PDB file of C-alpha atoms in Angstrom:
ATOM      1  CA  MET O   2      11.242 -27.085 -12.499  1.00  0.00           C
ATOM      2  CA  ALA O   3      12.913 -25.895  -9.468  1.00  0.00           C
ATOM      3  CA  PHE O   4      12.389 -22.114  -9.833  1.00  0.00           C
ATOM      4  CA  LYS O   5       8.378 -23.059 -10.765  1.00  0.00           C
ATOM      5  CA  THR O   6       8.381 -24.266  -7.727  1.00  0.00           C
ATOM      6  CA  PHE O   7      10.276 -21.152  -5.901  1.00  0.00           C
ATOM      7  CA  LEU O   8       8.683 -19.584  -7.785  1.00  0.00           C
ATOM      8  CA  PHE O   9       4.828 -20.526  -6.707  1.00  0.00           C
ATOM      9  CA  VAL O  10       6.179 -21.156  -2.852  1.00  0.00           C
ATOM     10  CA  SER O  11       7.445 -17.520  -3.211  1.00  0.00           C
ATOM     11  CA  LEU O  12       3.872 -16.071  -4.383  1.00  0.00           C
ATOM     12  CA  VAL O  13       2.263 -19.194  -1.561  1.00  0.00           C
ATOM     13  CA  ILE O  14       4.284 -17.011   1.332  1.00  0.00           C
ATOM     14  CA  ALA O  15       4.545 -13.559   0.110  1.00  0.00           C
ATOM     15  CA  ALA O  16       0.357 -14.232   0.269  1.00  0.00           C
ATOM     16  CA  ILE O  17      -0.348 -15.382   3.251  1.00  0.00           C
ATOM     17  CA  LEU O  18       2.412 -11.993   4.589  1.00  0.00           C
ATOM     18  CA  ALA O  19      -0.551  -9.953   2.848  1.00  0.00           C
ATOM     19  CA  ALA O  20      -3.332 -10.285   4.115  1.00  0.00           C
ATOM     20  CA  PRO O  21      -4.339  -6.349   5.017  1.00  0.00           C
ATOM     21  CA  VAL O  22      -1.625  -5.254   2.118  1.00  0.00           C
ATOM     22  CA  ALA O  23      -2.797  -2.607  -0.247  1.00  0.00           C
ATOM     23  CA  GLU O  24      -0.612  -0.538  -2.577  1.00  0.00           C
ATOM     24  CA  ALA O  25       2.616  -2.145  -2.004  1.00  0.00           C
ATOM     25  CA  GLN O  26       4.556  -3.603  -4.246  1.00  0.00           C
ATOM     26  CA  LEU O  27       5.864  -6.879  -4.361  1.00  0.00           C
ATOM     27  CA  GLY O  28       8.160  -7.678  -7.139  1.00  0.00           C
ATOM     28  CA  LEU O  29      10.214 -11.965  -7.850  1.00  0.00           C
ATOM     29  CA  ILE O  30      13.141 -10.906  -6.983  1.00  0.00           C
ATOM     30  CA  GLY O  31      12.054  -9.194  -3.353  1.00  0.00           C
ATOM     31  CA  GLY O  32      12.237 -12.741  -2.028  1.00  0.00           C
ATOM     32  CA  LEU O  33      15.719 -13.227  -3.261  1.00  0.00           C
ATOM     33  CA  LEU O  34      16.266  -9.978  -0.824  1.00  0.00           C
ATOM     34  CA  GLY O  35      13.495  -9.934   2.480  1.00  0.00           C
ATOM     35  CA  LEU O  36      10.153  -8.169   2.429  1.00  0.00           C
ATOM     36  CA  ILE O  37       9.944  -5.450   4.431  1.00  0.00           C
ATOM     37  CA  ARG O  38       6.793  -5.640   6.663  1.00  0.00           C
ATOM     38  CA  ILE O  39       4.834  -3.140   8.438  1.00  0.00           C
ATOM     39  CA  GLN O  40       2.024  -4.143  11.112  1.00  0.00           C
ATOM     40  CA  GLY O  41       0.609  -3.752  14.139  1.00  0.00           C
ATOM     41  CA  THR O  42      -2.767  -2.759  15.771  1.00  0.00           C
ATOM     42  CA  LEU O  43      -4.210   0.527  15.947  1.00  0.00           C
ATOM     43  CA  PHE O  44      -6.612   1.298  19.012  1.00  0.00           C
ATOM     44  CA  CYS O  45      -9.104   3.642  19.286  1.00  0.00           C
ATOM     45  CA  THR O  46      -7.973   5.874  21.922  1.00  0.00           C
ATOM     46  CA  ALA O  47      -6.230   9.385  22.174  1.00  0.00           C
ATOM     47  CA  ASP O  48      -2.702   8.145  20.807  1.00  0.00           C
ATOM     48  CA  GLY O  49      -3.706   5.209  19.316  1.00  0.00           C
ATOM     49  CA  ASN O  50      -2.324   3.138  21.920  1.00  0.00           C
ATOM     50  CA  MET O  51      -2.943   0.448  23.939  1.00  0.00           C
ATOM     51  CA  GLY O  52      -4.555   1.615  26.928  1.00  0.00           C
ATOM     52  CA  ALA O  53      -4.104   1.105  30.676  1.00  0.00           C
ATOM     53  CA  ASN O  54      -6.068  -2.090  30.970  1.00  0.00           C
ATOM     54  CA  GLY O  55      -4.605  -3.629  28.234  1.00  0.00           C
ATOM     55  CA  THR O  56      -7.673  -5.960  25.941  1.00  0.00           C
ATOM     56  CA  ALA O  57     -10.666  -4.541  26.841  1.00  0.00           C
ATOM     57  CA  THR O  58      -9.507  -1.071  24.633  1.00  0.00           C
ATOM     58  CA  PRO O  59     -11.480  -0.994  21.662  1.00  0.00           C
ATOM     59  CA  VAL O  60      -9.853  -1.194  18.300  1.00  0.00           C
ATOM     60  CA  PHE O  61      -9.726   1.768  15.125  1.00  0.00           C
ATOM     61  CA  PRO O  62     -11.075  -0.320  12.367  1.00  0.00           C
ATOM     62  CA  ASN O  63     -11.163   0.904   8.419  1.00  0.00           C
ATOM     63  CA  ALA O  64      -8.412   3.492   9.260  1.00  0.00           C
ATOM     64  CA  LEU O  65      -6.423   4.470   6.419  1.00  0.00           C
ATOM     65  CA  VAL O  66      -2.668   4.219   7.843  1.00  0.00           C
ATOM     66  CA  GLN O  67      -0.589   5.890   5.548  1.00  0.00           C
ATOM     67  CA  LEU O  68       3.318   4.879   5.027  1.00  0.00           C
ATOM     68  CA  GLN O  69       5.228   8.383   4.568  1.00  0.00           C
ATOM     69  CA  CYS O  70       8.513   8.888   3.942  1.00  0.00           C
ATOM     70  CA  GLY O  71      10.100  12.114   2.946  1.00  0.00           C
ATOM     71  CA  GLY O  72       6.988  13.993   3.841  1.00  0.00           C
ATOM     72  CA  ASN O  73       5.662  11.607   0.594  1.00  0.00           C
ATOM     73  CA  VAL O  74       3.279   8.652   0.993  1.00  0.00           C
ATOM     74  CA  VAL O  75       4.717   5.924  -0.475  1.00  0.00           C
ATOM     75  CA  SER O  76       1.709   3.082   0.748  1.00  0.00           C
ATOM     76  CA  THR O  77      -1.069   2.915   2.602  1.00  0.00           C
ATOM     77  CA  SER O  78      -3.024  -0.014   3.969  1.00  0.00           C
ATOM     78  CA  THR O  79      -6.275   0.407   5.968  1.00  0.00           C
ATOM     79  CA  THR O  80      -7.722  -1.480   9.375  1.00  0.00           C
ATOM     80  CA  ASN O  81      -9.268  -4.448   9.787  1.00  0.00           C
ATOM     81  CA  GLY O  82     -12.294  -5.319  11.862  1.00  0.00           C
ATOM     82  CA  SER O  83      -9.658  -6.275  14.102  1.00  0.00           C
ATOM     83  CA  GLY O  84      -8.029  -3.014  13.734  1.00  0.00           C
ATOM     84  CA  MET O  85      -5.153  -4.096  11.936  1.00  0.00           C
ATOM     85  CA  PHE O  86      -2.541  -3.576   9.004  1.00  0.00           C
ATOM     86  CA  SER O  87       0.049  -4.978   7.647  1.00  0.00           C
ATOM     87  CA  ILE O  88       2.235  -3.103   5.047  1.00  0.00           C
ATOM     88  CA  LEU O  89       4.644  -4.963   2.349  1.00  0.00           C
ATOM     89  CA  LEU O  90       7.880  -3.007   1.095  1.00  0.00           C
ATOM     90  CA  ASP O  91      10.005  -4.498  -1.611  1.00  0.00           C
ATOM     91  CA  PRO O  92      13.763  -4.170  -0.969  1.00  0.00           C
ATOM     92  CA  LEU O  93      14.978  -3.432  -4.400  1.00  0.00           C
ATOM     93  CA  ASN O  94      12.505  -0.496  -3.309  1.00  0.00           C
ATOM     94  CA  TYR O  95      13.745  -0.048   0.107  1.00  0.00           C
ATOM     95  CA  ILE O  96      16.420   0.796   2.040  1.00  0.00           C
ATOM     96  CA  LEU O  97      15.792  -0.687   5.540  1.00  0.00           C
ATOM     97  CA  SER O  98      17.024   1.301   7.817  1.00  0.00           C
ATOM     98  CA  SER O  99      16.491   4.331   5.455  1.00  0.00           C
ATOM     99  CA  VAL O 100      13.019   3.673   6.256  1.00  0.00           C
ATOM    100  CA  LEU O 101      13.410   3.738   9.448  1.00  0.00           C
ATOM    101  CA  SER O 102      15.392   6.597   9.848  1.00  0.00           C
ATOM    102  CA  ASP O 103      13.310   8.648   7.365  1.00  0.00           C
ATOM    103  CA  CYS O 104       9.729   7.306   7.541  1.00  0.00           C
ATOM    104  CA  ASN O 105       6.833   7.221   9.860  1.00  0.00           C
ATOM    105  CA  LEU O 106       2.971   6.198   9.883  1.00  0.00           C
ATOM    106  CA  LYS O 107       0.019   8.801   9.538  1.00  0.00           C
ATOM    107  CA  VAL O 108      -3.565   8.262  10.417  1.00  0.00           C
ATOM    108  CA  ASP O 109      -5.161  10.568   8.682  1.00  0.00           C
ATOM    109  CA  THR O 110      -8.645   9.032   9.387  1.00  0.00           C
ATOM    110  CA  PRO O 111     -10.864  11.380  12.611  1.00  0.00           C
ATOM    111  CA  LEU O 112     -10.669   9.776  15.594  1.00  0.00           C
ATOM    112  CA  ILE O 113     -13.904  10.548  16.168  1.00  0.00           C
ATOM    113  CA  SER O 114     -15.425   8.381  13.361  1.00  0.00           C
ATOM    114  CA  CYS O 115     -14.192   5.488  15.753  1.00  0.00           C
ATOM    115  CA  ASN O 116     -15.396   7.391  19.713  1.00  0.00           C
ATOM    116  CA  SER O 117     -17.568  10.141  19.508  1.00  0.00           C
ATOM    117  CA  SER O 118     -16.146  11.450  22.652  1.00  0.00           C
ATOM    118  CA  LEU O 119     -12.809  11.798  20.944  1.00  0.00           C
ATOM    119  CA  PRO O 120     -11.243  14.994  18.674  1.00  0.00           C
ATOM    120  CA  ALA O 121     -13.477  15.737  14.777  1.00  0.00           C
ATOM    121  CA  VAL O 122      -9.756  16.911  13.779  1.00  0.00           C
ATOM    122  CA  GLY O 123      -6.355  15.908  14.029  1.00  0.00           C
ATOM    123  CA  GLY O 124      -4.656  12.355  13.575  1.00  0.00           C
ATOM    124  CA  LEU O 125      -1.452   9.801  14.709  1.00  0.00           C
ATOM    125  CA  LEU O 126       1.508   9.875  13.965  1.00  0.00           C
ATOM    126  CA  SER O 127       4.375   7.338  14.724  1.00  0.00           C
ATOM    127  CA  PRO O 128       7.823   6.117  13.703  1.00  0.00           C
ATOM    128  CA  LEU O 129       8.847   2.930  13.365  1.00  0.00           C
ATOM    129  CA  ARG O 130      10.953   0.420  15.444  1.00  0.00           C
ATOM    130  CA  PHE O 131      12.678  -2.563  13.355  1.00  0.00           C
ATOM    131  CA  ILE O 132      11.991  -6.009  16.167  1.00  0.00           C
ATOM    132  CA  GLY O 133      13.534  -8.295  14.356  1.00  0.00           C
ATOM    133  CA  ASN O 134      13.550 -10.812  11.137  1.00  0.00           C
ATOM    134  CA  THR O 135      11.869 -13.955  10.291  1.00  0.00           C
ATOM    135  CA  ALA O 136      12.986 -16.583   8.095  1.00  0.00           C
ATOM    136  CA  LEU O 137      10.604 -18.272   5.750  1.00  0.00           C
ATOM    137  CA  GLY O 138      12.450 -21.244   3.800  1.00  0.00           C
ATOM    138  CA  ALA O 139      15.870 -20.789   3.035  1.00  0.00           C
ATOM    139  CA  LEU O 140      15.564 -17.732   0.585  1.00  0.00           C
ATOM    140  CA  LEU O 141      13.401 -15.671   1.833  1.00  0.00           C
ATOM    141  CA  SER O 142      13.583 -13.407   5.451  1.00  0.00           C
ATOM    142  CA  VAL O 143      11.176 -10.793   6.254  1.00  0.00           C
ATOM    143  CA  ALA O 144      12.313  -7.669   8.241  1.00  0.00           C
ATOM    144  CA  ASN O 145       9.553  -6.802  11.086  1.00  0.00           C
ATOM    145  CA  ILE O 146       8.887  -3.196  11.600  1.00  0.00           C
ATOM    146  CA  ILE O 147       6.071  -2.190  14.095  1.00  0.00           C
ATOM    147  CA  PRO O 148       5.023   1.010  15.444  1.00  0.00           C
ATOM    148  CA  ALA O 149       7.065   2.912  17.835  1.00  0.00           C
ATOM    149  CA  GLY O 150       4.543   4.464  19.535  1.00  0.00           C
ATOM    150  CA  PHE O 151       1.583   6.401  17.666  1.00  0.00           C
ATOM    151  CA  ARG O 152       1.586  10.052  19.699  1.00  0.00           C
ATOM    152  CA  PHE O 153      -1.768  12.378  18.868  1.00  0.00           C
ATOM    153  CA  VAL O 154      -0.996  15.745  15.701  1.00  0.00           C
ATOM    154  CA  PRO O 155      -3.488  18.232  16.309  1.00  0.00           C
TER     155      PRO O 155
END
């Protein structure tokens, strides 16, 4: 009975965390070890980052965000209407230190698709930054990672 309760709670928490998640692998054992969550907001600027005027910076909806590790795409997510994306990784397949050192976020969606004054060719690339763990109950831990800062790549 306790296992069924644990399983149900784990699945509910994973569903809550996975709001705009796509193509992520979430194993049951991953809940025992701790998930890896990469999330952020993509802005419709030449470098994908928030502009100098902060909240007035438009977001980049419907952009494909790729997690690339060692040059291979290992997961993707599409930004929602608020420019937010989230990717969950199973710790059975990925080691946090390797994700931080070997992986980048890449956006190939043309910037012109969110603002006609931005380049039609090129994309955005960002290394990753670990910002801490979130404990969800006694057994579930989530490693939180954000983009360290996008830059334009012609």
